[in-house]
CSV table of N, CA, C and O in Angstrom, one decimal:
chain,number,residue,atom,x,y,z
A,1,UNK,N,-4.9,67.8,-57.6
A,1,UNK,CA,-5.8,68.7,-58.3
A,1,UNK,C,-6.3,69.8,-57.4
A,1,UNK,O,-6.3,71.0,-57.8
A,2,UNK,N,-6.7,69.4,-56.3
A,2,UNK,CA,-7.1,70.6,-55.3
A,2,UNK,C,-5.7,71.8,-55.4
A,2,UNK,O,-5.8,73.0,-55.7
A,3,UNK,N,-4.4,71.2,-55.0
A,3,UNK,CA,-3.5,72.3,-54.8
A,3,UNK,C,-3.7,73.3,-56.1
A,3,UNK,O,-3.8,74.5,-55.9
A,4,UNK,N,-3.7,72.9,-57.2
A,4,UNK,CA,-3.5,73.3,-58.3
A,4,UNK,C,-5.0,74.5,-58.6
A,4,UNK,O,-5.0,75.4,-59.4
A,5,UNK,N,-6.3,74.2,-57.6
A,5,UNK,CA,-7.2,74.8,-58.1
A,5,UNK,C,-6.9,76.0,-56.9
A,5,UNK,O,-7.6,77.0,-57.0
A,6,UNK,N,-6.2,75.8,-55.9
A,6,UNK,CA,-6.0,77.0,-54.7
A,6,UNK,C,-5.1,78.1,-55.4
A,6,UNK,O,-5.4,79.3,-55.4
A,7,UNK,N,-3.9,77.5,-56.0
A,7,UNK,CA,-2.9,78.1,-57.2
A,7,UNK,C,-3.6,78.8,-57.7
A,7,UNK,O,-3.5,80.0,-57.2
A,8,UNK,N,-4.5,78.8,-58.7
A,8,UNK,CA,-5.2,79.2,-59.6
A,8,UNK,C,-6.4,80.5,-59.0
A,8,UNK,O,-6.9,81.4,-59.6
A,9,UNK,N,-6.7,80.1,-57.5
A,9,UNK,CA,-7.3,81.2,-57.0
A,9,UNK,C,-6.3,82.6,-56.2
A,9,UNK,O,-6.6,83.5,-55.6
A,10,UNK,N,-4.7,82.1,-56.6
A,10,UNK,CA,-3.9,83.4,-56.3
A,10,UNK,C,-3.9,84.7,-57.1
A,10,UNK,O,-4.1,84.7,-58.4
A,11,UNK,N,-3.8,86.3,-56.4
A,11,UNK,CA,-4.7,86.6,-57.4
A,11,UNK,C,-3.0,87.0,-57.9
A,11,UNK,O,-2.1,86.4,-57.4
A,12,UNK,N,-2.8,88.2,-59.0
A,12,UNK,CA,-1.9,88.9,-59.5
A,12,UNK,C,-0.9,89.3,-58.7
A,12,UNK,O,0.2,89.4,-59.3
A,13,UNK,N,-0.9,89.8,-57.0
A,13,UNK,CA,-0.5,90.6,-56.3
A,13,UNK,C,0.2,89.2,-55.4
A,13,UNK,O,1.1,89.3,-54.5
A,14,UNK,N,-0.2,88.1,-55.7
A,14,UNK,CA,0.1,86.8,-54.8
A,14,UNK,C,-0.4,86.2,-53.5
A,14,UNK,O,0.1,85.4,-52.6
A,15,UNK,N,-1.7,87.1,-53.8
A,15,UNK,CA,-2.6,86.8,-52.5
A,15,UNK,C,-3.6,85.8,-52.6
A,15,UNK,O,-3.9,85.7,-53.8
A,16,UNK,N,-4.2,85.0,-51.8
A,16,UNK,CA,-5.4,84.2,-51.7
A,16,UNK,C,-6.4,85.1,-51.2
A,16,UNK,O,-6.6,85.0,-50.0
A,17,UNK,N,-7.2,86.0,-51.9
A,17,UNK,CA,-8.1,86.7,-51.4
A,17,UNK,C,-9.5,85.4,-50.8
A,17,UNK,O,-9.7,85.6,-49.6
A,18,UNK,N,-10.1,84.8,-51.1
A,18,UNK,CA,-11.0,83.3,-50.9
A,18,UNK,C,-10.5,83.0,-49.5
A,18,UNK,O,-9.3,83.0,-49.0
A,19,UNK,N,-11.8,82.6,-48.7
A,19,UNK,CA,-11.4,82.2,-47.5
A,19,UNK,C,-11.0,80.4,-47.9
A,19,UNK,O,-10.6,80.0,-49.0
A,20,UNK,N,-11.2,80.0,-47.0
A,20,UNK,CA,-11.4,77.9,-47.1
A,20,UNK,C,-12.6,77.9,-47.3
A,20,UNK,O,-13.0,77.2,-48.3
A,21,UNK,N,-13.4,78.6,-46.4
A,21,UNK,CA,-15.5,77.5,-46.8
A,21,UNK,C,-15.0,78.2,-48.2
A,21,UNK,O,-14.6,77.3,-48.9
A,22,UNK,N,-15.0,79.5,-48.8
A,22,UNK,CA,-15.3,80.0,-50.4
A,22,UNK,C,-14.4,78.8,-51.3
A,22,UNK,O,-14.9,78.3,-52.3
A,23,UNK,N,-13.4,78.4,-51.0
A,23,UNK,CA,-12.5,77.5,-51.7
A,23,UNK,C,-12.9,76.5,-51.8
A,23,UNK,O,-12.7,75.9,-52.8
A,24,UNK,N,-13.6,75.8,-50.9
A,24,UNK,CA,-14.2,73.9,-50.7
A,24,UNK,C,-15.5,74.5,-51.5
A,24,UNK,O,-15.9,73.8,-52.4
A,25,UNK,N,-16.1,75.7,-51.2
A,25,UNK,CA,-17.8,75.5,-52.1
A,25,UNK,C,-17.2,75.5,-53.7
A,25,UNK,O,-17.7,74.8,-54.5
A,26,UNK,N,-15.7,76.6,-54.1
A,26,UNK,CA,-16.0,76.7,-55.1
A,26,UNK,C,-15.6,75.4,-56.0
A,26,UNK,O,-16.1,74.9,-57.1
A,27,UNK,N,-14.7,75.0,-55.5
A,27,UNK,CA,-14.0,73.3,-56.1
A,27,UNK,C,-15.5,72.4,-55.7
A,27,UNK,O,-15.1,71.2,-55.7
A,28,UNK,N,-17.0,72.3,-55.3
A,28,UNK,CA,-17.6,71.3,-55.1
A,28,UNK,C,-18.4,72.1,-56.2
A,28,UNK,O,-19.1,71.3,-56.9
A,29,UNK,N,-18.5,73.2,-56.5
A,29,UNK,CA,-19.8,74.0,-57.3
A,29,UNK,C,-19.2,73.7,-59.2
A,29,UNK,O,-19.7,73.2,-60.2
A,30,UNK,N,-17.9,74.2,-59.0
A,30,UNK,CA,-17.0,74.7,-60.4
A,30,UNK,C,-16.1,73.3,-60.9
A,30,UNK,O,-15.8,72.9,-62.1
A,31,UNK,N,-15.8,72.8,-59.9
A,31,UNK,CA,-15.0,71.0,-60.3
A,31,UNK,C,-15.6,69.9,-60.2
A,31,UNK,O,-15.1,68.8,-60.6
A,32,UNK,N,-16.8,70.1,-59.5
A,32,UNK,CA,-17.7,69.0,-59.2
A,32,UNK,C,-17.0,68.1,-58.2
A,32,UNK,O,-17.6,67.0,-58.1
A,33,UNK,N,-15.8,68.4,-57.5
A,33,UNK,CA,-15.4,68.0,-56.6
A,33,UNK,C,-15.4,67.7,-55.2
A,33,UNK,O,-15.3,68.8,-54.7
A,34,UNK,N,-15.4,66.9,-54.4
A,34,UNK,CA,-15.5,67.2,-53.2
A,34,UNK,C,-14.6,67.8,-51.7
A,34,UNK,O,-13.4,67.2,-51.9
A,35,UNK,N,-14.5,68.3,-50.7
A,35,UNK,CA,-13.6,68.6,-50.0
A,35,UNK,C,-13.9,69.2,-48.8
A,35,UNK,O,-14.8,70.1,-48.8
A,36,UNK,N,-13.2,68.8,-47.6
A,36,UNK,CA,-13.4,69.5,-46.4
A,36,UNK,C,-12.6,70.8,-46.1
A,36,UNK,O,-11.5,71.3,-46.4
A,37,UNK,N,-13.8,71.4,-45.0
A,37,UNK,CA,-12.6,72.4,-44.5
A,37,UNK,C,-11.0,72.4,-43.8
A,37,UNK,O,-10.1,73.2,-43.7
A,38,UNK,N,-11.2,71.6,-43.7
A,38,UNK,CA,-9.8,70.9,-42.5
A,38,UNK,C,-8.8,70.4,-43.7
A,38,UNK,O,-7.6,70.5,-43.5
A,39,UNK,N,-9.4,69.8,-45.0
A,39,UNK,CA,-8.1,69.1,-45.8
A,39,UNK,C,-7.6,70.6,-46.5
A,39,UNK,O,-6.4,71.1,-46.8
A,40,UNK,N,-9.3,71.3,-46.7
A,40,UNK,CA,-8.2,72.7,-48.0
A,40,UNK,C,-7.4,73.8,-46.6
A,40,UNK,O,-6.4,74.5,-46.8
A,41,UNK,N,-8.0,73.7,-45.5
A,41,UNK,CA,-6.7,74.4,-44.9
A,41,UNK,C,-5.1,74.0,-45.2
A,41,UNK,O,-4.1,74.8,-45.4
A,42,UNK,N,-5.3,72.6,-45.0
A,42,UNK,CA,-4.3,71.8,-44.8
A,42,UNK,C,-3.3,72.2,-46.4
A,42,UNK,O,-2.1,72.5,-46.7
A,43,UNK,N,-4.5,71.8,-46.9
A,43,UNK,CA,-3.3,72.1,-48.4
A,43,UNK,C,-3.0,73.8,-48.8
A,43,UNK,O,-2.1,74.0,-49.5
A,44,UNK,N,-3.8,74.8,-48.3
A,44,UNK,CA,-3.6,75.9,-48.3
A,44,UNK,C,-2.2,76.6,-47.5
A,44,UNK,O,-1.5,77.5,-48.0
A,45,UNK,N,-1.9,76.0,-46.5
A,45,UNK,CA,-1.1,75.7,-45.9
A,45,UNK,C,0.5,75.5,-46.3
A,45,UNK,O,1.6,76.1,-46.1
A,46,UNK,N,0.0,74.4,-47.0
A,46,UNK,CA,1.8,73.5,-48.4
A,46,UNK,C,1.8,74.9,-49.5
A,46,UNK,O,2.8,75.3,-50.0
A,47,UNK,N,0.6,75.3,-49.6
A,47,UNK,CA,0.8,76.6,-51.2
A,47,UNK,C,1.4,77.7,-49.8
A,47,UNK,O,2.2,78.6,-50.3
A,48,UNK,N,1.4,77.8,-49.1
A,48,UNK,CA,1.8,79.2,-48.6
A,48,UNK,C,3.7,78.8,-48.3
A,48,UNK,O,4.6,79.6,-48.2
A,49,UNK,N,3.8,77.4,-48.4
A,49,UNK,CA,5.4,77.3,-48.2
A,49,UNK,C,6.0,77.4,-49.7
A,49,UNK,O,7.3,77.3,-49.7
A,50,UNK,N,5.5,77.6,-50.8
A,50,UNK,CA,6.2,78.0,-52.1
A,50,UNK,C,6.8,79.2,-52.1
A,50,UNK,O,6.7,80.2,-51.4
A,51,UNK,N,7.5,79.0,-53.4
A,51,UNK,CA,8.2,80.7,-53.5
A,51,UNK,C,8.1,81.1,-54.3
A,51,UNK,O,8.1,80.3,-55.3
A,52,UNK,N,7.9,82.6,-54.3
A,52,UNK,CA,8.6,83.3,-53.1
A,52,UNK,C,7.8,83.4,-52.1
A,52,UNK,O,6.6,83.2,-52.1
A,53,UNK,N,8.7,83.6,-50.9
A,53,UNK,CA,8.5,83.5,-49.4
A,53,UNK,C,7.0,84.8,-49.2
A,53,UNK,O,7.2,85.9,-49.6
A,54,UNK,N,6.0,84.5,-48.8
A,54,UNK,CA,4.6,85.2,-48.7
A,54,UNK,C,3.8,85.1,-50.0
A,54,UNK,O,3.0,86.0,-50.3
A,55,UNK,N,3.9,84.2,-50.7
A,55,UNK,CA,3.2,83.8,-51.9
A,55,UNK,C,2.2,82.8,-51.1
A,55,UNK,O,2.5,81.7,-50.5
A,56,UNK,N,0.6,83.5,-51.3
A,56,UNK,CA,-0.7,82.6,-50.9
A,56,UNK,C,-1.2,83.5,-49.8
A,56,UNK,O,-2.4,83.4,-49.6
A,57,UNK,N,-0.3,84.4,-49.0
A,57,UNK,CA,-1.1,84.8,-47.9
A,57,UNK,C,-2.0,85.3,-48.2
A,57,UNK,O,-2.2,85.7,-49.4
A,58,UNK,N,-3.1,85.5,-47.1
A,58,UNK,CA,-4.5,86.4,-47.1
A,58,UNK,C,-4.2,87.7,-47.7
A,58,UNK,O,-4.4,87.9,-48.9
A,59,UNK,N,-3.6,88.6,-46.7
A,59,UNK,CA,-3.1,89.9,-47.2
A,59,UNK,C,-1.6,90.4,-46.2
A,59,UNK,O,-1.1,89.9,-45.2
A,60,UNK,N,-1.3,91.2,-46.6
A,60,UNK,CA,0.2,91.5,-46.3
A,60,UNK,C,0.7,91.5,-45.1
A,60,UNK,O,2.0,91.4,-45.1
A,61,UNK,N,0.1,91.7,-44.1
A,61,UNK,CA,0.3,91.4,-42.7
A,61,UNK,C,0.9,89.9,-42.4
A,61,UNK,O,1.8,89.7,-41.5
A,62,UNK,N,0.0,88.8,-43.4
A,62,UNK,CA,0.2,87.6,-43.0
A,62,UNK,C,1.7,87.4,-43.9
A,62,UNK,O,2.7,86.8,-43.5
A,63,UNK,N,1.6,87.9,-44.9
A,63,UNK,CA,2.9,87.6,-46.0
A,63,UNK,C,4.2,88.0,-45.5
A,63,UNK,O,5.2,87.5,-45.9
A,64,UNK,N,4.1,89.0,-44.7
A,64,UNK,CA,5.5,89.5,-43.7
A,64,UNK,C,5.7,88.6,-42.9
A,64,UNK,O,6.8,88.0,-42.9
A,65,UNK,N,4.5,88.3,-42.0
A,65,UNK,CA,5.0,87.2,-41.0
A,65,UNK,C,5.8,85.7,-41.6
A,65,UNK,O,6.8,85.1,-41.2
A,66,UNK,N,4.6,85.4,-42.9
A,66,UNK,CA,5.5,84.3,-43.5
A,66,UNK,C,7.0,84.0,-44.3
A,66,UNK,O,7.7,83.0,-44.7
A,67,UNK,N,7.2,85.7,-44.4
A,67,UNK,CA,8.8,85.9,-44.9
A,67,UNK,C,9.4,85.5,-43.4
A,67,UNK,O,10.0,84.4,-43.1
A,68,UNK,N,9.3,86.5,-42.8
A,68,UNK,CA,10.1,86.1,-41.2
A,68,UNK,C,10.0,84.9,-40.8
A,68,UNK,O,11.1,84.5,-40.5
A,69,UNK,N,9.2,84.2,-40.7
A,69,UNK,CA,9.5,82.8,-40.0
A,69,UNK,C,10.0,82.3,-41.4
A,69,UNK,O,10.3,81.1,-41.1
A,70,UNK,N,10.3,82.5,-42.5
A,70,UNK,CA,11.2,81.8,-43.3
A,70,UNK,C,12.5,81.8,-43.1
A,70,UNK,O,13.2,80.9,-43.4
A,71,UNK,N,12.9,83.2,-42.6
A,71,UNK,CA,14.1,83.5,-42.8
A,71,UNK,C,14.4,83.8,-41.4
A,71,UNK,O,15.1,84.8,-41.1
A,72,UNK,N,13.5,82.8,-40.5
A,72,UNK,CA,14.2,82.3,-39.0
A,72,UNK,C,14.5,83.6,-38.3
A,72,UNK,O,15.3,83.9,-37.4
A,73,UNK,N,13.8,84.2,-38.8
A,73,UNK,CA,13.9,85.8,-37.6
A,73,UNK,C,12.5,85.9,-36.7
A,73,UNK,O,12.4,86.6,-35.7
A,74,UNK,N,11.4,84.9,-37.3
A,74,UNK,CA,10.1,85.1,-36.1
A,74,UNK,C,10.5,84.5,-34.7
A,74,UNK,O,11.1,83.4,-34.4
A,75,UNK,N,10.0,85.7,-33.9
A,75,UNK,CA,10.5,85.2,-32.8
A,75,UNK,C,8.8,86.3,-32.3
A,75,UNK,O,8.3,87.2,-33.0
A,76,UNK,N,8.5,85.9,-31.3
A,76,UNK,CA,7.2,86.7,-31.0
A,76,UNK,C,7.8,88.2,-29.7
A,76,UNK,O,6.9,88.7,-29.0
A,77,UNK,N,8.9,88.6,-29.6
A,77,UNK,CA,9.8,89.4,-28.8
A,77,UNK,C,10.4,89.9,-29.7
A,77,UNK,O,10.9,91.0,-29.4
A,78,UNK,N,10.6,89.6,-31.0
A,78,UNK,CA,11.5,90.6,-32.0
A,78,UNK,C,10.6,91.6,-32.0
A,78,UNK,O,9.4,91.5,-31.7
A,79,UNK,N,11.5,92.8,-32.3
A,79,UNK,CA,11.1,94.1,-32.8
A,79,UNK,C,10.2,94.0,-34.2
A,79,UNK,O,9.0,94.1,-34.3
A,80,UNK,N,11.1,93.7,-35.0
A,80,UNK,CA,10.5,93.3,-36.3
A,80,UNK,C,8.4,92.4,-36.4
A,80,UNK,O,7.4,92.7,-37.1
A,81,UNK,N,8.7,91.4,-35.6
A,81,UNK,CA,7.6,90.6,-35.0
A,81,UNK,C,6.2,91.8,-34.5
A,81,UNK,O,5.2,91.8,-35.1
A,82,UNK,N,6.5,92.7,-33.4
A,82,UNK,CA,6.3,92.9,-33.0
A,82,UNK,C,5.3,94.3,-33.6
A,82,UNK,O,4.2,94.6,-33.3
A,83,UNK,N,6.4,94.9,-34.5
A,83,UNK,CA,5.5,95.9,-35.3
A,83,UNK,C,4.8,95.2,-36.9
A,83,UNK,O,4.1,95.8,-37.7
A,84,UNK,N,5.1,94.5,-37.0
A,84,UNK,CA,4.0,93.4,-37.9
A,84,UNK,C,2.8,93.3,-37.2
A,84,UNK,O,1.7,93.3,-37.7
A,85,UNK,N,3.0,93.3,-35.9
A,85,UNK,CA,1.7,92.2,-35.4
A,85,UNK,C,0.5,92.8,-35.0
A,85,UNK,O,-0.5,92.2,-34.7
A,86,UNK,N,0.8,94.9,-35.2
A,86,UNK,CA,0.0,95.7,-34.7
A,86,UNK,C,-1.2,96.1,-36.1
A,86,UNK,O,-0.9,96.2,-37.3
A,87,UNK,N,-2.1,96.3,-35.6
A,87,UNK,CA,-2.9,96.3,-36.6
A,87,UNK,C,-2.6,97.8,-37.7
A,87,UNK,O,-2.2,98.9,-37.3
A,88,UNK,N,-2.8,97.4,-39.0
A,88,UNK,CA,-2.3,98.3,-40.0
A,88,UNK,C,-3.2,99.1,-40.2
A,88,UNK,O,-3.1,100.0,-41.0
C-alpha cells in the first residue's frame, strides 16, 4: 500500500517532487497510516528501480545518474559521471 501511495505522488514529468518526512506525514494525515522515515526511503528507493530507467527521481540531475548506473556506465571518473555531477 505504501509503494502504491509513493507511485501516486509521481508527478506527470516522472518525478517525486515530496521529500520522505512530506511522504510519511502525508500517508499518516491522508491514509491514516503509519510509517517511518527510514522504511519510506527504503521503499522510495524499490519505486526509483522501475521503468523507465529515472522514473521517481527528485529532479533530473538525480534521473541521469539513475539511467547511468542502470546502464552500467556509472563510474565516478567517467566523463559522462562527471559532467552530471556539476551543479546545473
Amino acid at each position: 500500500h505504501i509503494a502504491k501511495f509513493v507511485v501516486g505522488n509521481i508527478d506527470e514529468d516522472g518525478y517525486l517532487r515530496r521529500t520522505v518526512e512530506e511522504l510519511v506525514d502525508d500517508l499518516c494525515f491522508r491514509e491514516g497510516l503509519q510509517g517511518t522515515d527510514e522504511k519510506m526511503h527504503e521503499i522510495v528507493e524499490q519505486v526509483k528501480q522501475f521503468d523507465p530507467d529515472g522514473v521517481g527521481a527528485y529532479d533530473l540531475q538525480e534521473c541521469l545518474l539513475i539511467q547511468l548506473r542502470k546502464k552500467r556506465v556509472y563510474n565516478k571518473y567517467s566523463s559522462s559521471y562527471q559532467h552530471i555531477r556539476k551543479p546545473f
